[in-house]
Amino acid sequence: MIQSHNQNTEEIIKELCTSNGLSYEKIDKEGPETTTLEMFFSGYPMIAGMPFFPNLTTLTLVGQSIQKISDLEYCPLLKNLWIAECCLTKIDGLQHCTNLEKLYLYYNEISTIENLETLMKLEIIWLNNNQIKEIQGLHTLQNLKELNLAGNLIHKIGTCFDPNEQLERLNLSGNRICSFKELSNLASLPHLKDLSLNDPQYDPNPICLLCNYATHVLYHMPQLQRLDTYNVCQKQIKVLAEATVMKKIMYYNMRVKSVHRQLNEELEKLKERKCKLQKLPEDRIKLFKCNIKHLEHELTELQTSGKIQNNKSIKSKRLEIEKSIEDGENTDEASEESSLERKFLLKLDALRERITFWNRKLDENYRKMLECLFYVFDPDLPVKKKQLLQVLEDGFQAMEEHKRSRREEAVLLSNSLSICECPRIEFLQQQMKDERKNNNDLEEPFIHGKLIIAKVFLGHSVPACEKDPISQVNYPGANSVFRPRKYLLSDTSAANDETYSSMEHRNCDCRHRQCEWFVFDHELVLPEYVVEFEYTTLVKVQSLFSTLSNVIVEERKKNTEGFILSSDLQCDDEVMNMEPTVKARPKIVCLDEKTVLSVAKANIYSQITVLNLHGNSLSKLRDISKLTGLRKLIVSFNEFTSLDDVYHMPNLEYFDASHNHVITLEGIRGLSRLKYLDLSWNQLKKTGEEINVLHKHTSNVLSLDIRHNPWHKPASLRLSVIGRLKALTHLDGVQITEEEAAAALCFIAGSKISQASLLEHSRTDEARPRVLSVHPYAKILTQISKNKVDSQTHFSSSWYPRITVLDLDGQHLSKIANLEKLENLRWASFSNNNLTKIEGLESCLNLEELTLDGNCISNLEGISKLTKLTRLSVNNNHLTTLERRVFENLSHLHYLSLESNRITSLVGLQKAYALIELYISNNYVSTYQEIYHLKGLNNLVMLDMYGNLIVWKQDNYRLFVIFHLPSLKALDGTAVETADIESAKDLFGGRLTCDMIAERLGHSDFTKMHELNWTTSMIRTVDLVPADQFRNVCNVNLQNNNLTSFSGLIFLPNVKILCLNYNHIESVLPRQKPQNHLTNRQQLYQKVTSSGYGQQGSSKVSRDAGFGENLPPIMQSLEVLHLGYNGISNLAQLQLSRLKNLKLLFLQGNEISQIEGLEGLQLLQELVLDHNRVKTITEGSFARQTSLLALHLEENRLRELNNLQPLVKLQKLFLGFNKIQELSELEKLEVVSSLKELSIYGNPVTRKMSHRPLLVFRLPNLQVLDGITVSTEERARAELHLIEQQGIPVANSPMDCGFPGLPITFSKHPPMRVTNVNLLEGINHLFGSDLMFPHVFEDPLLNEANKHKKSKNPGMVTNNPRSIHAEIALRQVKGATANLLNQLTQQSGTTRSAFVHQNSRENDGRMPANSPSRPNRM
């Protein structure tokens, strides 16, 4: 191998030939035939011998020592060039290789990409592992498809690849790219398929270490097939990346809106503060203007009456009066007239001066909290230039620390250059005093100076006290202290007073506001500028700055103008008390013909030319249009809200309607001669509408005053008015110049959509930009896209369909027009204009995004046809309602922003099913019901309602919204956490509220309800507030829920029937537990007003009282109560004694072992305790149930029948399936002599043959026993049987007894009692026809196998034990009610047959049991 770098050319060519199998001797012949040459790792120092190979197409040189490319100009056909792992430092010598397609220059020392401009056919370039820092020199390589720049020093990408649109493979691994913004620039390469930024052979770029790197790249370059050598062409990967980015955009959009909202809140606070500060000046101005108009009115009346001459203007009279006073004219008549008129004029002048003063206060807007002040240097501490630069960088902290060592605790500043400079000047003058004696020509040392101008936040600023030193301790709570200029005079001697007065600047007003400020916190002072200056003056310096007193004007009796002090108000009072005083006049409330004639001092309407109605309480000008000769009309300081009575007054020239409450000019018409119009100090807001009225009906007005109105667009108001009212010469008291008029015309011309504006503000992009921005796409594309309409084609109409983007923000548009041809428009923005309605978009059916922020739009009628719309933003407008028909058509709308409007209801969004993001902050939504309108929006993940009344008006607002909108991921700018979801479920899950009922009913008029049926809904609490609106509800069925108490049901005033079967009722009102024993859910229950928790004490006394009759009664209208299958074990804890008027009580299917706690139910007529665990009847069980007519105790554990004596009216007793064994227990029933129906089947005692004769004999009124009627014959045989029983053995079977009424199967199977009484015939007959129970059960009783089983679904009847139990309970109440009515009828003298006949007749006119329920039922 040849190692020497000094080889001659011949040896290099020989080596080249040897390496490629060529003969050096035949090179002249073989060279032109050679197309490929290679040489590897041979130390080749240069490129030589290329003239012998003119047809060479591929040259490969690897591992050589080549430092420069040469000799390639002899190879014009070269296509592939490899010069790798050499020592190249520069790309050069390739200018003639115009056919070059592949260039490999990797592993060299190249630092710049250059000299490639002529290689137009290049497709592949490898420049990896070089020293390149910047990507450049590729702009002509439009055919470039592959570029390898890995292993270089590149930091930025920029737009260098924009010309290389054919680029397919790009490797930038092993560089120093660290910004997502740089990667976004690669999105402009539409054919890029393979991108490497983290190739395994190289170190990763810093950007690759960020967590969202791959997501960012795949979102911006969806066409990629490989990323960092990985295959990413699967569709799922791209979809996941795009979904992730969309979530990020939504999140940051939410955060941006939160920041903007906070900013707007601060601005609103500032506006409120400004309004408060302006209130006093405005009130003063109104007061003075009112008095001026009163005085002018009186002066006019005096002139009309002849007391004062009226042949000259007020101004000329003022001059004449002053002149006459100076000349000393003393005639009595003239002096008296002049004196009176002079008083009027002097007071008018004084009032106008005070108005000027207060107007200046309004213009100043008071002192701003942020001031630009001069920093006051300490003359004893010289400051070097380096220190000044440090102050600009770090603030005053270092300097103030140095000053604090001298016990100065505040930063000293001033708004006066003289105050700031005087200490320095005096110090330098004192220092140079001796030198000046020796050299009079010495330059003044203070000629050159330096200043620091700082931005200062004054915060809460207080005036300085003369005695207290300036320190934070002496001024607690203050951010700064100010000392007006006058206090500085206390340090100067009185001997210099004459000097002060001689130097007083009489024409300078700024001296009144000069102050020193002491700011305690140096962080509130931000240095901005260092100013170097030089004094230049023609006056001797000593006379100006010899002492401090030379620059401080004596103002001991004046106050700073920037503050409102008592002296200002005192001056106002003095002016108001000047002669002549304004006489109080009765205010006119209603205008009629007599009043008009009286005020105008005329006899007929035709004589009236001037009508002054100033300072009254008028709100209407009835019949004012009849004054056809009226030329001047004044109605200032009244109560007008509109001026629609002022119309068709052809001679009216002067109209003053200032200081009213006018909100619209609609109605004004026919004022063609009006020259002067004053509408100041009203409530006009709608700029475009009011200007249109003035343009149409007062086109010749010359002077117009519209100041002090809350205009919506005040910035463009003046130009808009001048441009529309072309005859106008004065606006708001200011003369209109020619330049201003020309500017207004240009403004009006530019406020219309023209061909020029469309060309300027449109783009023709077809694809949505893939950029991470929260701005509208129309704005983004307008800023970044260069795809404008070709200026050469705009003369034809073919360019209109090409427009896809239109951004007309801030163009002062009052109407959207001339867009009929933009049929392919996709993204449009019309923000910050003067639009009042949406129109002109009917042809833009492909519109996907529409932005209308910052206009005056009041409805959304114009977008209902834009069915492809996906994003709509109408922030900061005047929307009050959302039309449902508009959003029904927008089936693709997923983004809706309606912030800062006046929306009160969300009902229009019920069918906007595609919505993902909804921003509706700062509106007027105030009730919970509005949230229900969003429950159908299952895709909604972002909701912002901050700033609405509902947020702070309703308790637990956030949890309520999260509970009812479970799809939400963020609410009001805050993410919805798992803890929020759980808390929402705990607080609102299982609550029966008015809103839920209204949602099911479709209305909230609960007074129409008679029945509440809400079963199987997992209800835990009832919160129906206010309960009075449910006053007509008398039947409540909440069966199969999770209630533990009656909850809010106790507040329903007229409930008569309450069904709570299959719940978990523990008591009427829940027992209060100690706080440390409450669960989290129970603590949440206590927050609900009507849940029942917290209404009872937990002491033993209270508990005991809860079981007795001392507690106050509740639900006094309740008569029927169903508590079956609730797991009740302790009957006393139910507190049923509080239900004083209860008549029917059903407690079947519980775990009751003892009958107690019924002392207060003295009106109880039927009690059902079937299927419980009752073992004994204690002495107190029925102590006060003297009204009980029916008692059900079947399927219990009774062995004895004691303590039944109180049941003196009991007629029906059901004791089946107990454990009664002895006949002696049956004999105890003898105490219940009124018993008519008895059931004891299923007891052991029924196996004894004499049990039936015994009962028939012992109970003389018994009519039915075990379901079999007791006849007269049976009663006689029973008596005979018992007599004979003493001597005759007891029979072994019923047949042996000889009783034909007993069935043969009696000893084997007891008879089944079947109740077949319709509830309509029972409870409805008892309580009226309005009470209806919706179901009628006609099923047989349960068999023995299923009697102990329960089910959770009472709606299923077949093979469902629990539902059968429920039906048994309902059947029992129907049977019991029928029996009760039967007894009541018999007591009134009606026979049983008559009662049945009566019921059958009544049922003929009633609704059948299986008929549909009433419309108002639940």
PDB file of N, CA and C in Angstrom, residues 145 166-170 189-196 221 223-227 230 232-233 238:
ATOM      1  N   LYS A 145     -34.152  13.741  -2.749  1.00  0.00           N
ATOM      2  CA  LYS A 145     -35.070  12.797  -2.120  1.00  0.00           C
ATOM      3  C   LYS A 145     -34.532  12.227  -0.814  1.00  0.00           C
ATOM      4  N   GLN A 166     -39.546  17.420  -2.625  1.00  0.00           N
ATOM      5  CA  GLN A 166     -39.498  16.009  -3.015  1.00  0.00           C
ATOM      6  C   GLN A 166     -38.733  15.149  -2.006  1.00  0.00           C
ATOM      7  N   LEU A 167     -38.291  15.734  -0.933  1.00  0.00           N
ATOM      8  CA  LEU A 167     -37.498  15.007   0.050  1.00  0.00           C
ATOM      9  C   LEU A 167     -38.332  13.897   0.702  1.00  0.00           C
ATOM     10  N   GLU A 168     -37.776  12.654   0.676  1.00  0.00           N
ATOM     11  CA  GLU A 168     -38.491  11.499   1.208  1.00  0.00           C
ATOM     12  C   GLU A 168     -37.824  10.916   2.445  1.00  0.00           C
ATOM     13  N   ARG A 169     -36.507  10.985   2.530  1.00  0.00           N
ATOM     14  CA  ARG A 169     -35.778  10.407   3.658  1.00  0.00           C
ATOM     15  C   ARG A 169     -34.831  11.447   4.227  1.00  0.00           C
ATOM     16  N   LEU A 170     -34.905  11.633   5.545  1.00  0.00           N
ATOM     17  CA  LEU A 170     -34.098  12.653   6.212  1.00  0.00           C
ATOM     18  C   LEU A 170     -33.603  12.091   7.538  1.00  0.00           C
ATOM     19  N   LEU A 189     -42.790  19.366   4.304  1.00  0.00           N
ATOM     20  CA  LEU A 189     -42.282  18.375   3.336  1.00  0.00           C
ATOM     21  C   LEU A 189     -43.362  17.330   3.106  1.00  0.00           C
ATOM     22  N   PRO A 190     -44.147  17.468   2.053  1.00  0.00           N
ATOM     23  CA  PRO A 190     -45.328  16.598   1.890  1.00  0.00           C
ATOM     24  C   PRO A 190     -44.983  15.149   1.576  1.00  0.00           C
ATOM     25  N   HIS A 191     -43.766  14.862   1.028  1.00  0.00           N
ATOM     26  CA  HIS A 191     -43.425  13.501   0.622  1.00  0.00           C
ATOM     27  C   HIS A 191     -42.467  12.821   1.588  1.00  0.00           C
ATOM     28  N   LEU A 192     -42.213  13.427   2.719  1.00  0.00           N
ATOM     29  CA  LEU A 192     -41.287  12.842   3.685  1.00  0.00           C
ATOM     30  C   LEU A 192     -41.886  11.557   4.267  1.00  0.00           C
ATOM     31  N   LYS A 193     -41.145  10.449   4.110  1.00  0.00           N
ATOM     32  CA  LYS A 193     -41.636   9.151   4.564  1.00  0.00           C
ATOM     33  C   LYS A 193     -40.767   8.552   5.657  1.00  0.00           C
ATOM     34  N   ASP A 194     -39.497   8.899   5.669  1.00  0.00           N
ATOM     35  CA  ASP A 194     -38.572   8.301   6.636  1.00  0.00           C
ATOM     36  C   ASP A 194     -37.805   9.432   7.327  1.00  0.00           C
ATOM     37  N   LEU A 195     -37.986   9.538   8.639  1.00  0.00           N
ATOM     38  CA  LEU A 195     -37.326  10.588   9.409  1.00  0.00           C
ATOM     39  C   LEU A 195     -36.636   9.952  10.606  1.00  0.00           C
ATOM     40  N   SER A 196     -35.373  10.350  10.800  1.00  0.00           N
ATOM     41  CA  SER A 196     -34.612   9.847  11.943  1.00  0.00           C
ATOM     42  C   SER A 196     -34.029  11.021  12.713  1.00  0.00           C
ATOM     43  N   MET A 221     -46.568  15.214  10.916  1.00  0.00           N
ATOM     44  CA  MET A 221     -46.168  14.539   9.668  1.00  0.00           C
ATOM     45  C   MET A 221     -46.885  13.195   9.567  1.00  0.00           C
ATOM     46  N   GLN A 223     -47.838  11.571   7.143  1.00  0.00           N
ATOM     47  CA  GLN A 223     -47.460  10.743   5.991  1.00  0.00           C
ATOM     48  C   GLN A 223     -46.247   9.871   6.283  1.00  0.00           C
ATOM     49  N   LEU A 224     -45.599  10.042   7.437  1.00  0.00           N
ATOM     50  CA  LEU A 224     -44.408   9.257   7.758  1.00  0.00           C
ATOM     51  C   LEU A 224     -44.725   7.769   7.808  1.00  0.00           C
ATOM     52  N   GLN A 225     -43.757   6.983   7.276  1.00  0.00           N
ATOM     53  CA  GLN A 225     -43.860   5.525   7.351  1.00  0.00           C
ATOM     54  C   GLN A 225     -42.836   4.936   8.319  1.00  0.00           C
ATOM     55  N   ARG A 226     -41.721   5.632   8.493  1.00  0.00           N
ATOM     56  CA  ARG A 226     -40.717   5.192   9.455  1.00  0.00           C
ATOM     57  C   ARG A 226     -40.235   6.391  10.254  1.00  0.00           C
ATOM     58  N   LEU A 227     -40.104   6.159  11.560  1.00  0.00           N
ATOM     59  CA  LEU A 227     -39.592   7.195  12.466  1.00  0.00           C
ATOM     60  C   LEU A 227     -38.531   6.558  13.348  1.00  0.00           C
ATOM     61  N   TYR A 230     -38.166   2.879  13.118  1.00  0.00           N
ATOM     62  CA  TYR A 230     -39.339   2.073  13.463  1.00  0.00           C
ATOM     63  C   TYR A 230     -40.441   2.277  12.431  1.00  0.00           C
ATOM     64  N   VAL A 232     -43.983   3.031  11.407  1.00  0.00           N
ATOM     65  CA  VAL A 232     -45.102   3.761  12.015  1.00  0.00           C
ATOM     66  C   VAL A 232     -46.215   3.976  10.999  1.00  0.00           C
ATOM     67  N   CYS A 233     -46.309   3.086  10.036  1.00  0.00           N
ATOM     68  CA  CYS A 233     -47.313   3.286   8.986  1.00  0.00           C
ATOM     69  C   CYS A 233     -48.689   2.761   9.375  1.00  0.00           C
ATOM     70  N   LYS A 238     -51.192   6.496  14.016  1.00  0.00           N
ATOM     71  CA  LYS A 238     -51.501   7.872  13.614  1.00  0.00           C
ATOM     72  C   LYS A 238     -52.748   8.394  14.324  1.00  0.00           C
TER      73      LYS A 238
END
